Coordinates of C-alpha atoms and ligand atoms in Angstrom, one line a residue:
M17 CA 0.0 0.0 0.0
K18 CA 1.4 3.4 -1.1
I19 CA 0.3 6.6 0.6
L20 CA 0.9 10.1 -0.5
V21 CA 1.4 12.6 2.4
I22 CA 0.7 16.3 1.6
N23 CA 1.6 19.3 3.8
A24 CA 0.2 22.3 1.9
G25 CA 1.2 25.9 2.9
S26 CA -0.1 29.1 1.4
S27 CA 2.6 29.2 -1.3
S28 CA 4.3 25.8 -0.8
L29 CA 3.5 22.1 -0.8
K30 CA 5.6 19.4 0.7
Y31 CA 5.0 15.7 -0.2
Q32 CA 6.2 12.2 0.5
L33 CA 5.2 9.0 -1.1
I34 CA 5.5 6.3 1.5
D35 CA 5.4 2.5 0.9
M36 CA 3.6 1.2 3.9
T37 CA 4.8 -2.4 3.5
N38 CA 8.1 -1.2 5.1
E39 CA 7.3 2.4 5.8
S40 CA 10.0 3.6 3.5
V41 CA 10.0 6.9 1.6
I42 CA 9.9 6.2 -2.1
A43 CA 9.9 9.8 -3.3
K44 CA 9.6 13.3 -1.7
G45 CA 9.7 16.9 -2.7
L46 CA 8.6 20.4 -2.4
C47 CA 6.7 22.9 -4.6
E48 CA 7.7 26.5 -3.9
R49 CA 6.3 29.8 -4.9
I50 CA 2.9 28.5 -5.8
A51 CA 0.9 31.5 -7.3
I52 CA 4.0 33.6 -7.3
S53 CA 6.3 34.0 -10.3
G54 CA 9.3 31.7 -10.4
S55 CA 7.5 28.5 -9.2
V56 CA 9.7 25.5 -8.7
L57 CA 9.3 21.8 -7.9
T58 CA 12.2 19.9 -6.4
H59 CA 11.6 16.2 -6.6
K60 CA 13.8 13.5 -5.0
A61 CA 13.5 9.9 -6.1
N62 CA 15.8 7.0 -6.9
G63 CA 18.7 8.7 -5.1
K64 CA 18.5 11.7 -7.4
E65 CA 17.2 15.3 -7.3
F66 CA 15.1 16.7 -10.2
V67 CA 14.2 20.4 -10.5
F68 CA 11.2 21.6 -12.6
K69 CA 10.7 25.3 -13.2
N70 CA 7.1 25.6 -14.4
D71 CA 4.4 28.1 -13.6
M72 CA 2.2 26.9 -10.7
P73 CA -0.7 29.4 -10.6
N74 CA -2.5 27.4 -8.0
H75 CA -2.3 24.3 -5.8
K76 CA -4.2 22.1 -8.4
V77 CA -1.4 22.7 -10.9
A78 CA 1.2 22.0 -8.2
I79 CA -0.5 18.6 -7.3
K80 CA -0.7 17.7 -11.0
M81 CA 3.0 18.4 -11.4
V82 CA 3.8 16.2 -8.4
L83 CA 1.7 13.4 -9.8
D84 CA 3.3 13.8 -13.2
A85 CA 6.7 13.6 -11.6
L86 CA 5.7 10.5 -9.6
V87 CA 4.6 8.6 -12.7
S88 CA 7.1 10.0 -15.2
P89 CA 9.5 7.5 -17.0
E90 CA 12.5 9.7 -16.1
C91 CA 12.0 10.4 -12.4
G92 CA 8.9 8.4 -11.5
V93 CA 8.5 5.7 -8.9
I94 CA 5.1 4.3 -9.8
K95 CA 3.4 3.2 -13.0
S96 CA 0.1 5.0 -12.5
M97 CA -1.7 7.2 -10.0
D98 CA -3.9 4.2 -9.2
E99 CA -1.0 2.8 -7.1
I100 CA -1.6 5.6 -4.6
A101 CA -4.1 4.0 -2.2
A102 CA -4.9 7.1 -0.2
V103 CA -3.7 10.7 0.5
G104 CA -3.0 12.0 4.0
H105 CA -3.2 15.7 4.6
R106 CA -1.7 17.7 7.4
V107 CA -4.4 20.1 8.7
V108 CA -3.2 22.4 11.5
H109 CA -6.4 23.2 13.4
S110 CA -9.3 20.9 14.4
A111 CA -10.5 23.1 17.3
E112 CA -12.9 21.0 19.4
D113 CA -14.5 19.5 16.4
F114 CA -12.2 16.5 15.9
T115 CA -10.2 14.6 18.5
S116 CA -8.4 12.4 16.0
S117 CA -7.8 12.1 12.3
V118 CA -10.8 11.7 10.0
L119 CA -11.7 10.5 6.5
V120 CA -12.5 13.7 4.5
N121 CA -16.0 14.3 3.2
D122 CA -17.9 17.5 2.4
E123 CA -18.9 18.0 6.0
V124 CA -15.3 17.6 7.2
L125 CA -14.1 20.1 4.7
K126 CA -16.7 22.6 5.8
I127 CA -15.6 22.3 9.4
C128 CA -11.9 22.7 8.4
E129 CA -12.9 25.9 6.5
K130 CA -14.8 27.2 9.5
N131 CA -11.8 26.7 11.7
S132 CA -9.7 28.9 9.4
E133 CA -10.6 31.7 11.7
L134 CA -8.5 30.0 14.4
A135 CA -5.6 29.3 12.1
P136 CA -5.7 31.8 9.3
L137 CA -2.2 31.2 8.1
H138 CA -2.5 27.4 7.9
N139 CA -6.0 25.9 7.5
P140 CA -7.0 27.8 4.3
A141 CA -3.8 26.4 2.6
N142 CA -4.4 22.9 4.0
V143 CA -8.0 22.9 2.7
M144 CA -6.7 24.2 -0.7
G145 CA -4.4 21.2 -0.8
I146 CA -7.2 18.8 -0.1
K147 CA -9.5 20.3 -2.7
A148 CA -6.8 20.3 -5.3
C149 CA -6.1 16.6 -4.7
Q150 CA -9.8 15.8 -4.8
E151 CA -10.0 17.4 -8.2
V152 CA -7.1 15.5 -9.6
M153 CA -7.8 12.2 -7.9
P154 CA -11.5 12.1 -7.3
N155 CA -11.7 8.4 -6.4
T156 CA -8.8 8.3 -3.9
P157 CA -9.7 8.5 -0.2
M158 CA -8.3 11.6 1.6
V159 CA -7.6 11.7 5.3
A160 CA -7.1 14.8 7.4
V161 CA -4.5 14.5 10.3
F162 CA -4.6 17.5 12.7
D163 CA -1.7 19.1 14.6
T164 CA -4.1 19.8 17.5
A165 CA -5.8 16.4 17.8
F166 CA -3.1 14.8 20.1
H167 CA -3.7 17.5 22.6
S168 CA -7.5 17.0 22.8
T169 CA -7.0 14.9 25.9
M170 CA -5.8 17.9 28.0
P171 CA -8.0 18.3 31.1
D172 CA -10.1 21.5 31.2
Y173 CA -8.1 23.1 34.0
A174 CA -5.0 22.8 31.8
Y175 CA -6.6 24.2 28.6
L176 CA -8.6 27.0 30.1
Y177 CA -7.1 30.5 30.3
G178 CA -7.9 32.9 33.1
I179 CA -10.6 34.7 31.1
K180 CA -14.4 34.7 31.3
Y181 CA -15.7 31.2 30.8
S182 CA -18.4 32.5 28.4
D183 CA -15.6 33.8 26.2
Y184 CA -14.1 30.3 26.0
K185 CA -17.6 29.0 25.1
N186 CA -18.6 31.7 22.7
Y187 CA -15.3 32.4 20.9
R188 CA -13.5 29.1 21.5
I189 CA -10.6 30.8 23.2
R190 CA -8.5 28.1 25.0
R191 CA -5.2 26.3 24.7
Y192 CA -5.2 23.9 21.8
G193 CA -1.5 23.1 21.3
F194 CA 0.4 22.2 18.1
H195 CA 3.1 19.8 16.8
G196 CA 0.7 17.0 18.0
T197 CA 1.9 14.5 15.4
S198 CA 5.5 15.0 16.5
H199 CA 4.8 14.8 20.3
M200 CA 2.7 11.6 19.6
F201 CA 5.4 10.0 17.5
V202 CA 8.4 10.6 19.8
S203 CA 6.6 9.7 23.0
G204 CA 5.6 6.4 21.3
E205 CA 9.1 5.8 20.1
A206 CA 10.5 6.5 23.6
A207 CA 8.2 3.8 25.1
K208 CA 9.2 1.3 22.4
Y209 CA 12.9 2.1 22.9
L210 CA 12.6 1.5 26.6
G211 CA 10.5 -1.6 26.1
K212 CA 7.8 -0.2 28.3
D213 CA 4.0 0.2 27.9
I214 CA 3.4 3.9 27.3
K215 CA 0.5 3.7 29.7
D216 CA 3.1 3.3 32.5
L217 CA 5.2 6.3 31.6
K218 CA 5.3 10.0 32.3
I219 CA 7.1 11.7 29.4
I220 CA 8.1 15.3 28.7
T221 CA 8.6 15.8 24.9
C222 CA 10.6 18.9 23.8
H223 CA 10.0 19.6 20.1
L224 CA 12.7 22.3 19.6
G225 CA 13.0 23.7 16.1
N226 CA 12.2 26.9 14.4
G227 CA 8.9 26.7 16.2
S228 CA 9.1 25.0 19.6
S229 CA 6.7 23.3 22.0
I230 CA 7.0 21.2 25.1
T231 CA 4.4 18.6 26.0
A232 CA 3.5 16.6 29.1
V233 CA 2.5 13.1 28.0
D234 CA 1.0 11.0 30.9
G235 CA 0.2 7.4 30.1
G236 CA 0.4 8.2 26.3
K237 CA -2.0 11.2 26.5
S238 CA -1.1 14.8 26.2
V239 CA -2.1 16.5 29.5
D240 CA -0.5 19.9 28.9
T241 CA 1.5 21.7 26.2
S242 CA 3.3 25.0 25.9
M243 CA 1.7 26.4 22.7
G244 CA -1.7 27.7 23.2
F245 CA -4.6 29.3 21.3
T246 CA -2.0 29.9 18.6
P247 CA 1.6 28.8 18.1
L248 CA 2.8 32.1 19.6
E249 CA 2.6 31.0 23.2
G250 CA 5.3 29.2 25.1
V251 CA 9.1 29.5 24.8
P252 CA 10.8 32.2 22.7
M253 CA 11.2 30.6 19.3
G254 CA 13.1 31.4 16.0
T255 CA 11.1 34.6 15.4
R256 CA 8.1 34.2 17.9
S257 CA 8.2 36.0 21.2
G258 CA 6.6 33.2 23.2
N259 CA 5.0 34.2 26.5
I260 CA 4.9 37.9 27.3
D261 CA 2.8 40.0 29.6
P262 CA -0.2 40.9 27.4
A263 CA 0.0 44.5 28.7
V264 CA 3.2 44.9 26.6
I265 CA 1.1 44.9 23.4
E266 CA -0.7 48.2 24.3
Y267 CA 2.5 49.7 25.6
L268 CA 4.3 48.9 22.4
M269 CA 1.5 50.4 20.3
Q270 CA 1.8 53.6 22.3
K271 CA 5.6 53.8 22.3
K272 CA 6.1 52.9 18.6
G273 CA 2.8 54.3 17.2
Q274 CA 2.0 50.9 15.7
T275 CA -1.3 49.3 15.0
I276 CA -2.4 46.0 16.6
S277 CA -1.6 44.0 13.5
E278 CA 1.8 45.6 13.3
V279 CA 2.6 44.6 16.8
M280 CA 1.2 41.0 16.2
N281 CA 3.4 40.8 13.1
Y282 CA 6.4 41.9 15.3
L283 CA 5.6 39.3 17.9
N284 CA 5.3 36.5 15.3
K285 CA 8.1 37.4 13.0
E286 CA 10.7 39.7 14.6
C287 CA 11.1 38.4 18.2
G288 CA 12.3 35.2 19.8
V289 CA 16.0 34.5 19.4
L290 CA 16.0 36.7 16.3
G291 CA 14.7 39.6 18.5
I292 CA 17.1 39.0 21.4
S293 CA 20.2 38.4 19.2
E294 CA 19.2 41.1 16.7
N295 CA 21.1 38.8 14.3
S296 CA 19.4 35.6 13.2
S297 CA 16.4 33.3 13.9
D298 CA 18.6 30.3 12.9
F299 CA 20.2 28.6 15.9
R300 CA 23.2 27.5 13.7
D301 CA 24.0 31.1 12.9
L302 CA 23.9 32.1 16.6
M303 CA 26.1 29.2 17.7
A304 CA 28.6 29.2 14.8
E305 CA 32.3 29.2 15.8
G306 CA 33.6 32.6 16.8
V307 CA 30.1 34.3 17.1
F308 CA 28.6 32.3 20.0
N309 CA 28.9 35.2 22.5
G310 CA 27.2 38.5 23.5
K311 CA 23.6 38.7 22.4
N312 CA 23.8 35.5 20.3
K313 CA 24.6 33.5 23.4
L314 CA 22.1 35.4 25.5
A315 CA 19.3 34.5 23.0
V316 CA 20.2 30.8 23.1
D317 CA 20.5 30.8 26.9
A318 CA 17.2 32.5 27.3
F319 CA 15.6 29.9 25.0
A320 CA 17.1 27.0 26.9
Y321 CA 16.2 28.5 30.3
N322 CA 12.5 28.8 29.2
V323 CA 12.5 25.2 27.9
K324 CA 13.9 24.1 31.3
K325 CA 11.1 26.0 33.2
Y326 CA 8.5 24.0 31.2
V327 CA 10.3 20.7 32.1
G328 CA 10.1 21.6 35.7
A329 CA 6.4 22.7 35.4
Y330 CA 5.4 19.5 33.7
A331 CA 7.2 17.3 36.1
A332 CA 5.1 19.0 38.8
A333 CA 1.9 18.7 36.7
M334 CA 2.4 14.9 36.3
N335 CA 3.8 14.3 39.8
G336 CA 7.1 13.1 38.3
V337 CA 8.7 12.2 35.1
D338 CA 10.3 9.0 33.7
V339 CA 11.6 10.3 30.3
I340 CA 12.6 13.6 28.8
V341 CA 12.8 13.5 25.0
F342 CA 14.5 16.0 22.7
T343 CA 13.4 16.2 19.0
A344 CA 13.2 18.5 15.9
G345 CA 16.0 20.6 14.3
V346 CA 17.5 22.0 17.5
G347 CA 16.6 19.1 19.8
E348 CA 18.0 16.4 17.5
N349 CA 21.2 18.3 16.7
D350 CA 22.4 20.6 19.4
P351 CA 24.2 19.2 22.5
Y352 CA 24.7 22.7 24.1
I353 CA 21.0 23.4 24.3
R354 CA 20.2 19.8 25.5
G355 CA 22.8 20.2 28.2
A356 CA 21.5 23.6 29.2
V357 CA 18.0 22.2 29.6
A358 CA 18.6 18.8 31.2
G359 CA 22.3 18.8 32.4
N360 CA 21.4 20.3 35.8
L361 CA 18.3 18.5 36.9
Q362 CA 19.8 16.2 39.5
Y363 CA 17.0 17.1 42.0
M364 CA 14.6 15.6 39.6
G365 CA 16.5 12.3 39.2
V366 CA 18.3 13.1 36.0
D367 CA 21.9 11.8 35.8
F368 CA 22.9 13.5 32.6
D369 CA 25.7 12.0 30.5
D370 CA 27.7 14.8 29.0
E371 CA 29.9 12.5 26.9
A372 CA 26.9 10.6 25.4
N373 CA 25.2 14.0 24.7
K374 CA 28.3 15.3 22.8
N375 CA 28.9 12.0 21.0
F376 CA 25.3 11.3 20.0
K377 CA 24.7 9.9 16.5
R378 CA 22.4 11.8 14.2
G379 CA 19.3 10.2 12.8
I380 CA 18.9 7.4 15.4
I381 CA 17.7 7.3 19.0
S382 CA 20.5 8.2 21.5
E383 CA 20.3 7.8 25.3
I384 CA 22.0 10.8 26.8
S385 CA 21.4 10.0 30.5
K386 CA 23.7 7.6 32.4
P387 CA 22.5 4.0 32.7
S388 CA 21.9 4.6 36.4
S389 CA 19.7 7.7 35.8
K390 CA 16.2 7.4 37.3
V391 CA 14.9 9.7 34.5
K392 CA 15.9 8.7 31.0
V393 CA 16.9 11.4 28.6
L394 CA 16.6 10.5 24.9
V395 CA 17.2 12.2 21.6
I396 CA 14.6 10.9 19.1
P397 CA 14.3 11.9 15.4
T398 CA 10.8 13.0 14.7
N399 CA 8.8 11.9 11.7
E400 CA 5.5 13.8 11.3
E401 CA 5.0 12.5 7.7
L402 CA 5.1 8.9 8.9
V403 CA 2.4 9.6 11.6
I404 CA 0.2 11.1 8.9
A405 CA 0.8 8.1 6.6
R406 CA 0.0 5.6 9.5
E407 CA -3.2 7.5 10.3
T408 CA -4.2 7.5 6.7
K409 CA -3.6 3.8 6.3
R410 CA -5.7 3.1 9.4
L411 CA -8.6 5.2 8.2
A412 CA -8.5 4.5 4.5
K413 CA -8.6 0.7 4.9
Ligands
ADP513 P1 10.7 23.9 11.6 O1 10.0 24.4 12.8 O2 10.9 24.9 10.5 O3 10.3 22.5 11.2 P2 13.2 22.5 12.3 O4 12.7 21.5 13.2 O5 13.7 22.1 11.0 O6 12.2 23.7 12.2 O7 14.4 23.3 13.0 C1 15.1 24.3 12.5 C2 16.1 24.8 13.5 O8 17.0 23.8 13.8 C3 17.0 26.0 12.9 O9 17.0 27.0 13.9 C4 18.3 25.3 12.8 O10 19.4 26.2 13.0 C5 18.3 24.3 13.8 N1 19.3 23.3 13.6 C6 19.4 22.4 12.5 N2 20.5 21.7 12.5 C7 21.2 22.1 13.6 C8 22.5 21.8 14.2 N3 23.2 20.9 13.7 N4 22.8 22.5 15.3 C9 22.0 23.4 15.9 N5 20.8 23.7 15.4 C10 20.4 23.1 14.3

């Protein structure tokens, strides 16, 4: 069974074709600059990379180009589109409407469109991706896999903000959480690696990338997470501020003469480690040899400190922790930040292994706590596309 996984953004579309008999990636790629001049498809298959520069005025044309590439004699991996058993789509926001993945029908699409008001940068593009696929492959089942669904198990006292209850009810203002497929995947992998039933584990998963979130997973269920109503909440990220006192918004508007949308754009795109360093949103730039000092180092240290605070908070929330997991671009690659977060948590039962942390191997699970450590610390490569493919296989059967 072959499954196509689609992650559609407003001007981009990432895809992977996965063979579910062995969960291997047969082909993958990226369409960029959809509906902008200079559209380009980069397609990787059979160990080679192919670049197609053709106009993509909309997502439907982009999907057609992807399918053409997948079946083409030069760079294809399948004989015909009929080999694609189902398509799994990443959809960012399910609000309280879906608590797990669903097979797409007209009703589901309508709800995803309605929820665009909660994720205006993501859901409209995700829906566009689904509709484009439906037009080109009308008989192939489509599945929607939501970023928020894994967090639907949070208890009400964890997802409610300290605002009027009627505003939660009327306007759906609450914590939703994001990166759900990643937190679900790595917590499952952690249990497998340790040979334990996930129901018996308290796990804190740290998805640290350009966007970052930390989740408390108790018995396999998300019970709290650092991102909130939007992905702006939580730790300072590449360009997002993370938590600030909401009063800062009005104060900034007064001081800088900015509108509310200008301030929101600032908090989303100009803050976080970019804002503190006033240099780069990319952790590699901040930590490169010879420049890891001054405001660059301050930005990285502020980031790690805030991650550590969530680890402490979630250990308290779960009355303990058995495993701490690091994943995503920063979590999988950077020993300094992992050390700053978990190297000094002896009180919690973490016996951190500095050598194992420095000598970890990329792309596989590494244990970076000492064998005697009560709390295990693991580096686990995430795989959100595989979660989408597995969910799609489960529902499209
Ligand atoms: P996204 O949220 O865009 O999916 P990723 O999970 O790909 O982000 O993470 C991107 C971040 O990971 C960037 O800030 C990048 O600098 C960082 N990163 C990638 N590789 C390394 C590395 N070897 N060392 C430190 N940081 C890294």
